[in-house]
């Protein structure tokens, strides 16, 4: 089919469905057409395809379970040693072509798309009042590159104090001075503004500055009017307003699939097996991990690991696999009739996630700023020249890092304030409620009056919540998704901090930069579920938070790195699993507590550090 014909079909289809775009239409019509077009033209190039394994060998030196943000890095780094045979096993497939296009980001979050696991939380007792069944979506990438292939591409290291505290908890080698070289090893800041000596240059991961416009300028000016400096969050952290940096190189998403796996895939000692599910880690009578049992198509195979098995299945998948393999809380395993290999109570505990408040919206004069369908008009330019708006994120996305509470160090933020020029109402409620799992009728009742208006959002996010949740098994069947219970807002501290975060957000929106220069007007309609409370009071905003706050998809902590003195520890500072040798966990699940802000960059750092730890161990062991 001719490219022009496909573009015309897509445009006509969207025009026909203006205001009536459905999730099904996007999944069953738009995405197939778009993928065909992208594969036919500019996204397809001489090195688009890479070699994959279809029949793994009987044994390897290392088996890495999970080809996501961490596992892809570990596999690429270990395979640099030509004498080591490395198998990477990923449950999903290669990333679909639209995931490589930064400006088509929103398509990755359409529910039912095969790019993520389709998880939802269990119903939340203290939160998600305006979400379907009081449950939230848990978007986790299910493909090579994992969440780095579908996420918002924000590159945020976290605060130096995060890592210093990790070390202070009894994890030597994880202080900021020690982990900084691994951040820098991964990074290639390609913009000249990123010339600081603490920025990485020449690493696999391309990092560039995002688009900026009138909202960004108002954001920074408003911050200055409130007395906040402009900072670079990726240089020694701090309090202030920061330009956003994204994992994009040459107009293409710089995922760990693109940055690490693709260059490494030509090595004969690296085998990449996708669309294969690991059912269990094999552990012998000496409590050593000796391989995995996996399912690939109709075949169930046992593959041996002569040195180590590395589990990198993420904050949900890693504890699930450990428990299915007999490593976890003994009572929980026995309940599911799983033989206990190692009674490790912390597996699946300590689940943490940053909590953000959706819905805070301002309208401004003019026409609607952007939506999913608006970006299709730029598709031809991208396909033919790799230029135009689709080469970067499809909105102005910037962050402020502020401290509204009294706990912790003075330079340690507790709120990440996120501005997006694409408002929740940009598509008039067609897709946005489904993306977040919001109740469609409640969404319409609250927002319908500003459908179609130019608008933007600011979302205060609590970056160090005190609420803790769990990942537990539903059954011993590996095909069953686990129970994911973030236990959002169960700790009163979290609600109190988010009220302060909302007050700060409203103060910023009321600065002359927004009111006078942009003509911004806050959508001050009373949330119907909180109508019995005095609007604007602390109790009103507490109610608002319990109905509108939700995940930011920064899940962490379920295989906690800790010394033996911590009863909820799962791995030691070398990421070795308690009670079983030759088995490590390498991903965000090992974080003792979630880092400040987005977790992709710290997860990649963890993988770089782990690869060095593993390499050092096996090259010095005789």
Short mmCIF file of N, CA and C in Angstrom, two decimals, residues 438-568:
data_model
loop_
_atom_site.label_atom_id
_atom_site.label_comp_id
_atom_site.label_asym_id
_atom_site.label_seq_id
_atom_site.Cartn_x
_atom_site.Cartn_y
_atom_site.Cartn_z
N UNK A 438 -9.54 5.94 34.85
CA UNK A 438 -10.53 6.77 35.51
C UNK A 438 -11.95 6.38 35.10
N UNK A 439 -12.88 6.56 36.00
CA UNK A 439 -14.29 6.35 35.69
C UNK A 439 -14.72 7.40 34.66
N UNK A 440 -15.19 6.94 33.50
CA UNK A 440 -15.45 7.84 32.38
C UNK A 440 -16.56 8.85 32.70
N UNK A 441 -17.61 8.42 33.36
CA UNK A 441 -18.72 9.32 33.66
C UNK A 441 -18.32 10.37 34.70
N UNK A 442 -17.54 9.97 35.70
CA UNK A 442 -17.08 10.93 36.70
C UNK A 442 -16.12 11.94 36.05
N UNK A 443 -15.29 11.46 35.15
CA UNK A 443 -14.37 12.35 34.43
C UNK A 443 -15.16 13.38 33.64
N UNK A 444 -16.17 12.92 32.92
CA UNK A 444 -16.97 13.82 32.10
C UNK A 444 -17.69 14.86 32.95
N UNK A 445 -18.25 14.42 34.06
CA UNK A 445 -18.99 15.35 34.93
C UNK A 445 -18.10 16.48 35.42
N UNK A 446 -16.85 16.15 35.72
CA UNK A 446 -15.94 17.16 36.29
C UNK A 446 -15.31 18.04 35.21
N UNK A 447 -15.00 17.49 34.04
CA UNK A 447 -14.20 18.21 33.06
C UNK A 447 -14.96 18.68 31.82
N UNK A 448 -16.17 18.22 31.60
CA UNK A 448 -16.82 18.48 30.31
C UNK A 448 -16.90 19.96 29.97
N UNK A 449 -17.02 20.81 30.94
CA UNK A 449 -17.17 22.25 30.67
C UNK A 449 -15.92 22.86 30.03
N UNK A 450 -14.78 22.18 30.11
CA UNK A 450 -13.56 22.73 29.48
C UNK A 450 -13.05 21.83 28.34
N UNK A 451 -13.87 20.87 27.91
CA UNK A 451 -13.50 20.08 26.74
C UNK A 451 -13.23 21.03 25.56
N UNK A 452 -12.16 20.75 24.83
CA UNK A 452 -11.85 21.50 23.61
C UNK A 452 -11.15 22.82 23.84
N UNK A 453 -10.99 23.24 25.09
CA UNK A 453 -10.31 24.51 25.37
C UNK A 453 -8.80 24.28 25.49
N UNK A 454 -8.05 25.32 25.14
CA UNK A 454 -6.61 25.27 25.38
C UNK A 454 -6.38 25.18 26.89
N UNK A 455 -5.60 24.23 27.30
CA UNK A 455 -5.42 24.00 28.73
C UNK A 455 -4.11 23.30 28.99
N UNK A 456 -3.66 23.37 30.24
CA UNK A 456 -2.48 22.64 30.67
C UNK A 456 -2.70 22.12 32.08
N UNK A 457 -1.88 21.15 32.46
CA UNK A 457 -1.95 20.57 33.80
C UNK A 457 -0.67 20.82 34.56
N UNK A 458 -0.80 20.88 35.87
CA UNK A 458 0.36 20.76 36.75
C UNK A 458 0.02 19.68 37.78
N UNK A 459 0.95 18.73 37.94
CA UNK A 459 0.70 17.57 38.81
C UNK A 459 1.73 17.51 39.93
N UNK A 460 1.35 17.81 41.17
CA UNK A 460 2.28 17.61 42.29
C UNK A 460 2.38 16.12 42.62
N UNK A 461 3.61 15.66 42.76
CA UNK A 461 3.87 14.24 43.02
C UNK A 461 4.74 14.10 44.25
N UNK A 462 4.31 13.25 45.17
CA UNK A 462 5.09 12.97 46.38
C UNK A 462 6.17 11.95 46.05
N UNK A 463 7.42 12.36 46.18
CA UNK A 463 8.52 11.50 45.72
C UNK A 463 9.09 10.59 46.80
N UNK A 464 8.71 10.79 48.04
CA UNK A 464 9.17 9.89 49.10
C UNK A 464 7.99 9.49 49.99
N UNK A 465 7.06 8.73 49.44
CA UNK A 465 5.88 8.34 50.23
C UNK A 465 6.27 7.41 51.37
N UNK A 466 5.47 7.45 52.43
CA UNK A 466 5.69 6.54 53.55
C UNK A 466 4.78 5.31 53.48
N UNK A 467 3.78 5.35 52.64
CA UNK A 467 2.92 4.18 52.46
C UNK A 467 3.73 3.06 51.81
N UNK A 468 3.47 1.83 52.25
CA UNK A 468 4.16 0.67 51.70
C UNK A 468 3.13 -0.38 51.31
N UNK A 469 3.39 -1.03 50.19
CA UNK A 469 2.47 -2.04 49.69
C UNK A 469 3.16 -3.37 49.47
N UNK A 470 2.51 -4.24 48.71
CA UNK A 470 3.01 -5.60 48.51
C UNK A 470 2.74 -6.09 47.09
N UNK A 471 3.55 -7.03 46.66
CA UNK A 471 3.29 -7.87 45.49
C UNK A 471 3.22 -9.30 45.99
N UNK A 472 2.08 -9.95 45.80
CA UNK A 472 1.90 -11.33 46.27
C UNK A 472 1.33 -12.19 45.16
N UNK A 473 1.42 -13.49 45.33
CA UNK A 473 0.92 -14.43 44.33
C UNK A 473 -0.58 -14.60 44.46
N UNK A 474 -1.24 -14.74 43.32
CA UNK A 474 -2.64 -15.16 43.32
C UNK A 474 -2.74 -16.68 43.40
N UNK A 475 -1.78 -17.33 42.75
CA UNK A 475 -1.76 -18.78 42.73
C UNK A 475 -0.35 -19.21 42.37
N UNK A 476 -0.12 -20.51 42.30
CA UNK A 476 1.19 -21.03 41.90
C UNK A 476 1.32 -21.11 40.39
N UNK A 477 0.29 -20.69 39.65
CA UNK A 477 0.30 -20.72 38.18
C UNK A 477 1.10 -19.52 37.67
N UNK A 478 2.22 -19.73 36.97
CA UNK A 478 3.02 -18.60 36.48
C UNK A 478 2.27 -17.68 35.54
N UNK A 479 1.21 -18.19 34.91
CA UNK A 479 0.46 -17.36 33.96
C UNK A 479 -0.47 -16.37 34.66
N UNK A 480 -0.74 -16.58 35.92
CA UNK A 480 -1.61 -15.68 36.68
C UNK A 480 -0.86 -14.39 37.04
N UNK A 481 -1.46 -13.24 36.80
CA UNK A 481 -0.81 -12.01 37.27
C UNK A 481 -0.81 -11.97 38.79
N UNK A 482 0.16 -11.31 39.39
CA UNK A 482 0.18 -11.23 40.86
C UNK A 482 -0.79 -10.19 41.38
N UNK A 483 -1.01 -10.22 42.68
CA UNK A 483 -1.76 -9.16 43.34
C UNK A 483 -0.80 -7.99 43.60
N UNK A 484 -1.15 -6.84 43.05
CA UNK A 484 -0.33 -5.64 43.22
C UNK A 484 -1.09 -4.67 44.09
N UNK A 485 -0.60 -4.45 45.30
CA UNK A 485 -1.29 -3.58 46.25
C UNK A 485 -0.34 -2.49 46.72
N UNK A 486 -0.34 -1.32 46.06
CA UNK A 486 0.55 -0.24 46.50
C UNK A 486 0.15 0.35 47.85
N UNK A 487 -1.10 0.08 48.28
CA UNK A 487 -1.57 0.61 49.57
C UNK A 487 -1.47 2.14 49.59
N UNK A 488 -1.84 2.74 48.47
CA UNK A 488 -1.71 4.19 48.31
C UNK A 488 -2.39 4.95 49.45
N UNK A 489 -1.70 5.97 49.94
CA UNK A 489 -2.24 6.93 50.90
C UNK A 489 -2.69 6.28 52.21
N UNK A 490 -2.13 5.12 52.52
CA UNK A 490 -2.46 4.47 53.79
C UNK A 490 -1.78 5.16 54.96
N UNK A 491 -0.70 5.89 54.68
CA UNK A 491 -0.01 6.63 55.74
C UNK A 491 -0.48 8.09 55.70
N UNK A 492 -0.93 8.64 56.83
CA UNK A 492 -1.46 10.01 56.82
C UNK A 492 -0.46 11.06 56.34
N UNK A 493 0.82 10.78 56.54
CA UNK A 493 1.86 11.71 56.08
C UNK A 493 1.73 12.01 54.60
N UNK A 494 1.39 11.01 53.81
CA UNK A 494 1.36 11.17 52.35
C UNK A 494 0.27 12.14 51.93
N UNK A 495 -0.89 12.03 52.55
CA UNK A 495 -2.00 12.93 52.23
C UNK A 495 -1.65 14.35 52.65
N UNK A 496 -1.09 14.51 53.84
CA UNK A 496 -0.73 15.85 54.34
C UNK A 496 0.29 16.52 53.42
N UNK A 497 1.26 15.74 52.96
CA UNK A 497 2.28 16.30 52.07
C UNK A 497 1.68 16.69 50.72
N UNK A 498 0.77 15.90 50.21
CA UNK A 498 0.16 16.22 48.92
C UNK A 498 -0.74 17.45 49.01
N UNK A 499 -1.39 17.67 50.16
CA UNK A 499 -2.14 18.91 50.35
C UNK A 499 -1.20 20.10 50.24
N UNK A 500 -0.04 20.00 50.88
CA UNK A 500 0.95 21.08 50.77
C UNK A 500 1.44 21.21 49.33
N UNK A 501 1.58 20.08 48.63
CA UNK A 501 1.99 20.13 47.24
C UNK A 501 0.96 20.83 46.37
N UNK A 502 -0.33 20.59 46.64
CA UNK A 502 -1.39 21.28 45.89
C UNK A 502 -1.35 22.78 46.18
N UNK A 503 -1.17 23.15 47.43
CA UNK A 503 -1.11 24.57 47.77
C UNK A 503 0.05 25.26 47.05
N UNK A 504 1.18 24.58 46.96
CA UNK A 504 2.30 25.16 46.22
C UNK A 504 1.96 25.29 44.74
N UNK A 505 1.33 24.27 44.19
CA UNK A 505 0.97 24.29 42.78
C UNK A 505 0.02 25.44 42.48
N UNK A 506 -0.97 25.65 43.34
CA UNK A 506 -1.91 26.75 43.14
C UNK A 506 -1.21 28.10 43.26
N UNK A 507 -0.25 28.20 44.18
CA UNK A 507 0.50 29.45 44.32
C UNK A 507 1.28 29.75 43.05
N UNK A 508 1.88 28.73 42.46
CA UNK A 508 2.61 28.93 41.22
C UNK A 508 1.66 29.36 40.10
N UNK A 509 0.51 28.69 40.02
CA UNK A 509 -0.46 29.06 39.00
C UNK A 509 -1.02 30.45 39.16
N UNK A 510 -0.89 31.02 40.36
CA UNK A 510 -1.40 32.37 40.62
C UNK A 510 -0.34 33.45 40.48
N UNK A 511 0.87 33.10 40.06
CA UNK A 511 1.91 34.11 39.86
C UNK A 511 1.59 34.96 38.63
N UNK A 512 2.13 36.17 38.57
CA UNK A 512 1.92 37.01 37.38
C UNK A 512 2.35 36.33 36.08
N UNK A 513 3.35 35.46 36.17
CA UNK A 513 3.82 34.79 34.96
C UNK A 513 2.70 34.01 34.29
N UNK A 514 1.83 33.39 35.07
CA UNK A 514 0.72 32.62 34.52
C UNK A 514 -0.54 33.47 34.34
N UNK A 515 -0.86 34.29 35.34
CA UNK A 515 -2.11 35.05 35.29
C UNK A 515 -2.04 36.18 34.28
N UNK A 516 -0.99 36.99 34.37
CA UNK A 516 -0.91 38.20 33.54
C UNK A 516 -0.39 37.90 32.14
N UNK A 517 0.62 37.07 32.04
CA UNK A 517 1.24 36.86 30.74
C UNK A 517 0.52 35.81 29.90
N UNK A 518 -0.05 34.80 30.55
CA UNK A 518 -0.73 33.74 29.80
C UNK A 518 -2.25 33.83 29.88
N UNK A 519 -2.75 34.58 30.84
CA UNK A 519 -4.20 34.61 31.04
C UNK A 519 -4.74 33.29 31.55
N UNK A 520 -3.94 32.58 32.35
CA UNK A 520 -4.34 31.26 32.83
C UNK A 520 -5.45 31.37 33.87
N UNK A 521 -6.41 30.46 33.79
CA UNK A 521 -7.52 30.41 34.74
C UNK A 521 -7.68 28.99 35.26
N UNK A 522 -7.62 28.84 36.58
CA UNK A 522 -7.72 27.52 37.18
C UNK A 522 -9.14 26.98 37.05
N UNK A 523 -9.23 25.70 36.71
CA UNK A 523 -10.53 25.02 36.64
C UNK A 523 -10.96 24.72 38.08
N UNK A 524 -11.74 25.64 38.64
CA UNK A 524 -12.05 25.58 40.07
C UNK A 524 -13.41 24.94 40.36
N UNK A 525 -13.88 24.14 39.44
CA UNK A 525 -15.13 23.45 39.70
C UNK A 525 -14.95 22.49 40.89
N UNK A 526 -15.95 22.41 41.72
CA UNK A 526 -15.89 21.52 42.87
C UNK A 526 -15.97 20.07 42.39
N UNK A 527 -15.05 19.25 42.86
CA UNK A 527 -15.13 17.84 42.53
C UNK A 527 -16.41 17.28 43.15
N UNK A 528 -17.31 16.70 42.35
CA UNK A 528 -18.62 16.30 42.88
C UNK A 528 -18.54 15.41 44.12
N UNK A 529 -17.55 14.54 44.17
CA UNK A 529 -17.45 13.61 45.30
C UNK A 529 -17.06 14.32 46.60
N UNK A 530 -16.64 15.58 46.49
CA UNK A 530 -16.20 16.33 47.68
C UNK A 530 -17.08 17.55 47.91
N UNK A 531 -18.25 17.58 47.33
CA UNK A 531 -19.11 18.78 47.37
C UNK A 531 -19.60 19.12 48.77
N UNK A 532 -19.58 18.17 49.68
CA UNK A 532 -20.07 18.45 51.03
C UNK A 532 -19.05 19.20 51.87
N UNK A 533 -17.83 19.36 51.35
CA UNK A 533 -16.76 20.01 52.10
C UNK A 533 -16.55 21.43 51.60
N UNK A 534 -15.99 22.27 52.44
CA UNK A 534 -15.74 23.67 52.07
C UNK A 534 -14.65 23.71 51.01
N UNK A 535 -14.98 24.27 49.83
CA UNK A 535 -14.03 24.29 48.74
C UNK A 535 -12.74 25.01 49.15
N UNK A 536 -11.62 24.39 48.83
CA UNK A 536 -10.32 24.98 49.11
C UNK A 536 -9.79 24.72 50.51
N UNK A 537 -10.61 24.13 51.38
CA UNK A 537 -10.14 23.82 52.73
C UNK A 537 -9.21 22.61 52.69
N UNK A 538 -8.50 22.42 53.79
CA UNK A 538 -7.61 21.27 53.87
C UNK A 538 -8.38 19.96 53.70
N UNK A 539 -9.54 19.88 54.30
CA UNK A 539 -10.35 18.66 54.20
C UNK A 539 -10.84 18.45 52.76
N UNK A 540 -11.14 19.54 52.05
CA UNK A 540 -11.56 19.41 50.65
C UNK A 540 -10.42 18.82 49.83
N UNK A 541 -9.23 19.37 49.98
CA UNK A 541 -8.11 18.86 49.18
C UNK A 541 -7.73 17.44 49.58
N UNK A 542 -7.90 17.10 50.85
CA UNK A 542 -7.67 15.70 51.24
C UNK A 542 -8.64 14.78 50.50
N UNK A 543 -9.88 15.20 50.42
CA UNK A 543 -10.88 14.42 49.69
C UNK A 543 -10.51 14.34 48.21
N UNK A 544 -10.11 15.47 47.65
CA UNK A 544 -9.71 15.52 46.23
C UNK A 544 -8.57 14.53 45.97
N UNK A 545 -7.59 14.54 46.84
CA UNK A 545 -6.44 13.66 46.70
C UNK A 545 -6.87 12.19 46.73
N UNK A 546 -7.73 11.85 47.65
CA UNK A 546 -8.13 10.45 47.77
C UNK A 546 -8.97 9.99 46.58
N UNK A 547 -9.49 10.91 45.81
CA UNK A 547 -10.24 10.54 44.62
C UNK A 547 -9.42 10.64 43.33
N UNK A 548 -8.46 11.57 43.28
CA UNK A 548 -7.79 11.87 42.01
C UNK A 548 -6.32 11.47 41.96
N UNK A 549 -5.69 11.25 43.10
CA UNK A 549 -4.26 10.87 43.07
C UNK A 549 -4.10 9.43 42.61
N UNK A 550 -2.96 9.15 41.98
CA UNK A 550 -2.72 7.80 41.48
C UNK A 550 -1.22 7.57 41.25
N UNK A 551 -0.92 6.44 40.69
CA UNK A 551 0.46 6.03 40.40
C UNK A 551 1.15 6.97 39.42
N UNK A 552 2.48 7.00 39.50
CA UNK A 552 3.28 7.58 38.43
C UNK A 552 4.13 6.50 37.78
N UNK A 553 3.82 5.25 38.06
CA UNK A 553 4.47 4.08 37.46
C UNK A 553 5.95 4.00 37.85
N UNK A 554 6.27 4.44 39.06
CA UNK A 554 7.65 4.37 39.56
C UNK A 554 7.77 3.27 40.61
N UNK A 555 7.33 2.07 40.30
CA UNK A 555 7.32 0.99 41.28
C UNK A 555 8.73 0.55 41.63
N UNK A 556 8.95 0.30 42.91
CA UNK A 556 10.29 -0.06 43.39
C UNK A 556 10.19 -0.75 44.73
N UNK A 557 11.31 -1.39 45.13
CA UNK A 557 11.50 -1.79 46.52
C UNK A 557 11.12 -3.20 46.92
N UNK A 558 10.60 -4.03 46.02
CA UNK A 558 10.03 -5.32 46.40
C UNK A 558 11.05 -6.43 46.58
N UNK A 559 12.31 -6.18 46.26
CA UNK A 559 13.41 -7.11 46.57
C UNK A 559 14.52 -6.28 47.21
N UNK A 560 14.22 -5.73 48.34
CA UNK A 560 15.01 -4.68 48.97
C UNK A 560 16.47 -5.07 49.21
N UNK A 561 17.37 -4.15 48.83
CA UNK A 561 18.78 -4.29 49.15
C UNK A 561 19.00 -3.82 50.59
N UNK A 562 19.57 -4.70 51.42
CA UNK A 562 19.71 -4.37 52.83
C UNK A 562 20.69 -5.34 53.48
N UNK A 563 21.28 -4.93 54.61
CA UNK A 563 22.14 -5.86 55.36
C UNK A 563 21.30 -6.92 56.05
N UNK A 564 21.96 -7.96 56.55
CA UNK A 564 21.25 -9.07 57.20
C UNK A 564 20.45 -8.64 58.42
N UNK A 565 20.82 -7.52 59.01
CA UNK A 565 20.09 -7.04 60.19
C UNK A 565 18.68 -6.56 59.87
N UNK A 566 18.40 -6.32 58.58
CA UNK A 566 17.08 -5.86 58.17
C UNK A 566 16.23 -7.07 57.81
N UNK A 567 15.16 -7.35 58.55
CA UNK A 567 14.37 -8.55 58.29
C UNK A 567 13.65 -8.55 56.94
N UNK A 568 13.50 -7.38 56.34
CA UNK A 568 12.82 -7.31 55.04
C UNK A 568 13.80 -7.22 53.87
#
